Amino acid sequence: MSTVPRNNGLLARQPYKTIWIIFALLSIAVRLPIWMVYYVPQNLRPLPSWTYRQALMTQIVKFMVYHVGMIRLSPPLSLDSGAEGDRFVHIKPSKEAVYEGVLKDPEITPAVIGGTWYHASHTLGGIPKTVILHFHGGAYAINQGRQLDSGYTAKLLLNHVAPRVLMPQYRLGSHVGGRFPAALQDAVSSYKHLLDLGIPASSIIVSGDSAGGNLVIALLRYLSEHKRFLPSPFAALLWSPWIDVCNCLEYGLAERNRNYRSDYLTSPFTWWGAAGFIPESKKMTGEYLSSPPKPFATDVPLWIGTGGAEVLRDDNVEFASSMSKIEGNNVDFHEEPSVPHDIVLVGNILGFETEAENMAEKAGEFLKSLP
């Protein structure tokens, strides 16, 4: 068992990063034609039920995820509106005392972050009936919740769950000052931002995919501990949530998983995300970074969706089971058969559009069943 990646950060520095990128480009130039032939026979695909496109694209994305993790490639977070225009807003820390307990850190303090509205700018004059506060995936290392990386997720949510979505550009562990509890501080700021806009908590659905799902779990735990100043949202949706971040400090864990061949997650990527997110000392993090995570009571109805062929599948099943055993919890679990990790984020790339639509429909049905 190893807890240290093989390159130990060397490839994140120049000139080694450039050398590795050249190596990766040459490597895929050789491998791609081989993969294109190899996956023609149905019995050689990760799952016989997969199409040629699904098998090939999952392999290509796995290759990319591996090398992104090796060179630790994370674009900077910008507060400029960019292509999002007036759909991009600034979310400021609340002036009220909403950052208590685990959110009080001597080094990490609440900060201004960005956020993207889908499908139009939100104003006090046009409060929608329901709003989704969605936290994007990316192992706490990549992505920004903008159109380029999260537009497909937003489309699914808009079509099947609610008419408005706000995706915060929360701080990442791959950046300086982005370790825990930065993202949770940002989640609280974002939730309070919606409340301050006049949107009642009963109209807010908190949602997150992969690392964003982990962030939603932390937010629900925090809200359950601090009910006196923050009301509970209407419901929560978790899409392939990254349940046990600390466990991914064990390098090589993904490769030993029974679903590794049918998923695109790799240890260089998950280790990089976990190592940047988890503080050197977990003394002040309580149960937020416990491994395995401990279930807790929540009055927020919880829907959990996972892929039957993903590396995180068993963790998702176990978490859903442990949460459902807590008296008073309302937990609904859905497993989409034979799909890899987080298809609501990359289903359009991998060729799992139908399955991603089905997952979104199931989440929508769960919300409609609530009183």
Tab-separated table of C-alpha atoms in Angstrom, residues 199-333:
chain	number	residue	atom	x	y	z
A	199	ILE	CA	-35.753	32.642	-2.045
A	200	PRO	CA	-37.239	30.587	0.804
A	201	ALA	CA	-35.338	27.523	1.951
A	202	SER	CA	-38.398	25.429	1.045
A	203	SER	CA	-37.765	26.366	-2.614
A	204	ILE	CA	-34.075	25.425	-2.662
A	205	ILE	CA	-32.741	22.030	-3.718
A	206	VAL	CA	-29.065	21.452	-2.970
A	207	SER	CA	-27.354	19.162	-5.451
A	208	GLY	CA	-23.868	17.944	-6.290
A	209	ASP	CA	-22.056	15.466	-8.506
A	210	SER	CA	-18.929	13.545	-7.458
A	211	ALA	CA	-16.849	15.926	-5.281
A	212	GLY	CA	-19.816	18.278	-5.391
A	213	GLY	CA	-21.866	15.478	-3.862
A	214	ASN	CA	-19.320	15.209	-1.079
A	215	LEU	CA	-19.691	18.953	-0.549
A	216	VAL	CA	-23.476	18.648	-0.307
A	217	ILE	CA	-23.092	15.934	2.338
A	218	ALA	CA	-20.823	18.279	4.320
A	219	LEU	CA	-23.328	21.112	3.896
A	220	LEU	CA	-26.199	18.944	5.148
A	221	ARG	CA	-24.125	17.874	8.140
A	222	TYR	CA	-23.308	21.511	8.877
A	223	LEU	CA	-26.948	22.601	8.552
A	224	SER	CA	-28.031	19.809	10.900
A	225	GLU	CA	-25.561	21.117	13.486
A	226	HIS	CA	-26.507	24.785	13.096
A	227	LYS	CA	-30.259	24.885	12.636
A	228	ARG	CA	-30.587	27.997	14.751
A	229	PHE	CA	-29.363	30.341	12.019
A	230	LEU	CA	-29.744	28.440	8.741
A	231	PRO	CA	-32.990	26.704	7.703
A	232	SER	CA	-33.003	23.382	5.884
A	233	PRO	CA	-33.468	23.214	2.092
A	234	PHE	CA	-36.369	21.376	0.457
A	235	ALA	CA	-34.283	18.392	-0.647
A	236	ALA	CA	-30.804	17.217	-1.638
A	237	LEU	CA	-29.610	15.324	-4.715
A	238	LEU	CA	-26.322	13.401	-4.824
A	239	TRP	CA	-25.003	12.186	-8.168
A	240	SER	CA	-22.194	9.607	-7.904
A	241	PRO	CA	-21.030	11.309	-4.700
A	242	TRP	CA	-17.403	10.999	-3.620
A	243	ILE	CA	-18.144	9.595	-0.189
A	244	ASP	CA	-14.734	8.850	1.313
A	245	VAL	CA	-12.172	11.459	0.242
A	246	CYS	CA	-9.595	10.440	2.833
A	247	ASN	CA	-9.605	6.861	1.572
A	248	CYS	CA	-8.213	8.086	-1.753
A	249	LEU	CA	-4.935	9.026	-0.079
A	250	GLU	CA	-4.187	5.329	-0.468
A	251	TYR	CA	-2.511	5.461	-3.860
A	252	GLY	CA	-3.591	2.696	-6.238
A	253	LEU	CA	-6.986	2.156	-4.617
A	254	ALA	CA	-8.934	2.893	-7.814
A	255	GLU	CA	-6.916	0.384	-9.818
A	256	ARG	CA	-7.744	-2.392	-7.331
A	257	ASN	CA	-11.474	-1.713	-7.521
A	258	ARG	CA	-13.576	-4.369	-9.262
A	259	ASN	CA	-15.108	-1.678	-11.500
A	260	TYR	CA	-11.831	-0.080	-12.550
A	261	ARG	CA	-11.992	-1.379	-16.118
A	262	SER	CA	-15.487	0.044	-16.630
A	263	ASP	CA	-14.730	3.482	-15.169
A	264	TYR	CA	-12.454	6.395	-16.003
A	265	LEU	CA	-11.281	7.339	-12.498
A	266	THR	CA	-7.576	6.799	-11.782
A	267	SER	CA	-5.390	7.101	-8.702
A	268	PRO	CA	-3.193	10.006	-9.895
A	269	PHE	CA	-6.341	12.099	-10.278
A	270	THR	CA	-8.186	11.125	-7.097
A	271	TRP	CA	-5.003	11.249	-4.978
A	272	TRP	CA	-4.207	14.744	-6.280
A	273	GLY	CA	-7.698	15.942	-5.393
A	274	ALA	CA	-7.701	14.356	-1.947
A	275	ALA	CA	-4.164	15.488	-1.044
A	276	GLY	CA	-4.912	19.109	-1.880
A	277	PHE	CA	-8.278	19.140	-0.137
A	278	ILE	CA	-7.415	17.448	3.151
A	279	PRO	CA	-5.500	19.617	5.647
A	280	GLU	CA	-2.261	18.330	7.147
A	281	SER	CA	-3.947	18.117	10.526
A	282	LYS	CA	-7.520	16.787	10.682
A	283	LYS	CA	-7.750	17.606	14.372
A	284	MET	CA	-10.354	20.350	13.852
A	285	THR	CA	-12.383	18.651	11.094
A	286	GLY	CA	-14.436	16.368	13.334
A	287	GLU	CA	-16.621	13.921	11.420
A	288	TYR	CA	-16.454	15.925	8.187
A	289	LEU	CA	-13.347	14.070	7.055
A	290	SER	CA	-13.810	10.804	8.918
A	291	SER	CA	-12.974	7.600	7.059
A	292	PRO	CA	-15.279	5.848	6.583
A	293	PRO	CA	-17.769	8.712	6.884
A	294	LYS	CA	-20.298	8.464	9.697
A	295	PRO	CA	-24.037	8.723	8.973
A	296	PHE	CA	-25.998	11.531	10.568
A	297	ALA	CA	-29.584	12.628	11.085
A	298	THR	CA	-31.019	15.164	8.645
A	299	ASP	CA	-34.499	16.491	8.040
A	300	VAL	CA	-33.637	17.044	4.357
A	301	PRO	CA	-35.037	14.385	1.984
A	302	LEU	CA	-32.060	12.802	0.235
A	303	TRP	CA	-31.823	11.223	-3.233
A	304	ILE	CA	-28.636	9.336	-4.108
A	305	GLY	CA	-27.823	8.144	-7.609
A	306	THR	CA	-24.865	5.993	-8.647
A	307	GLY	CA	-23.551	4.068	-11.625
A	308	GLY	CA	-23.525	0.296	-11.508
A	309	ALA	CA	-20.123	0.144	-13.211
A	310	GLU	CA	-18.311	2.936	-11.388
A	311	VAL	CA	-15.465	2.761	-8.896
A	312	LEU	CA	-17.490	4.616	-6.242
A	313	ARG	CA	-20.544	2.387	-6.576
A	314	ASP	CA	-20.019	0.309	-3.415
A	315	ASP	CA	-19.279	3.392	-1.304
A	316	ASN	CA	-22.490	4.978	-2.570
A	317	VAL	CA	-24.535	1.877	-1.751
A	318	GLU	CA	-23.066	1.664	1.754
A	319	PHE	CA	-23.605	5.361	2.456
A	320	ALA	CA	-27.224	5.247	1.279
A	321	SER	CA	-27.846	2.209	3.467
A	322	SER	CA	-26.238	3.745	6.566
A	323	MET	CA	-28.113	7.030	6.131
A	324	SER	CA	-31.462	5.264	5.663
A	325	LYS	CA	-31.021	3.447	8.976
A	326	ILE	CA	-31.037	6.743	10.904
A	327	GLU	CA	-34.492	7.283	12.358
A	328	GLY	CA	-36.303	10.154	10.646
A	329	ASN	CA	-34.095	10.231	7.530
A	330	ASN	CA	-35.832	10.088	4.144
A	331	VAL	CA	-33.402	8.463	1.689
A	332	ASP	CA	-34.080	7.245	-1.840
A	333	PHE	CA	-31.419	5.348	-3.787
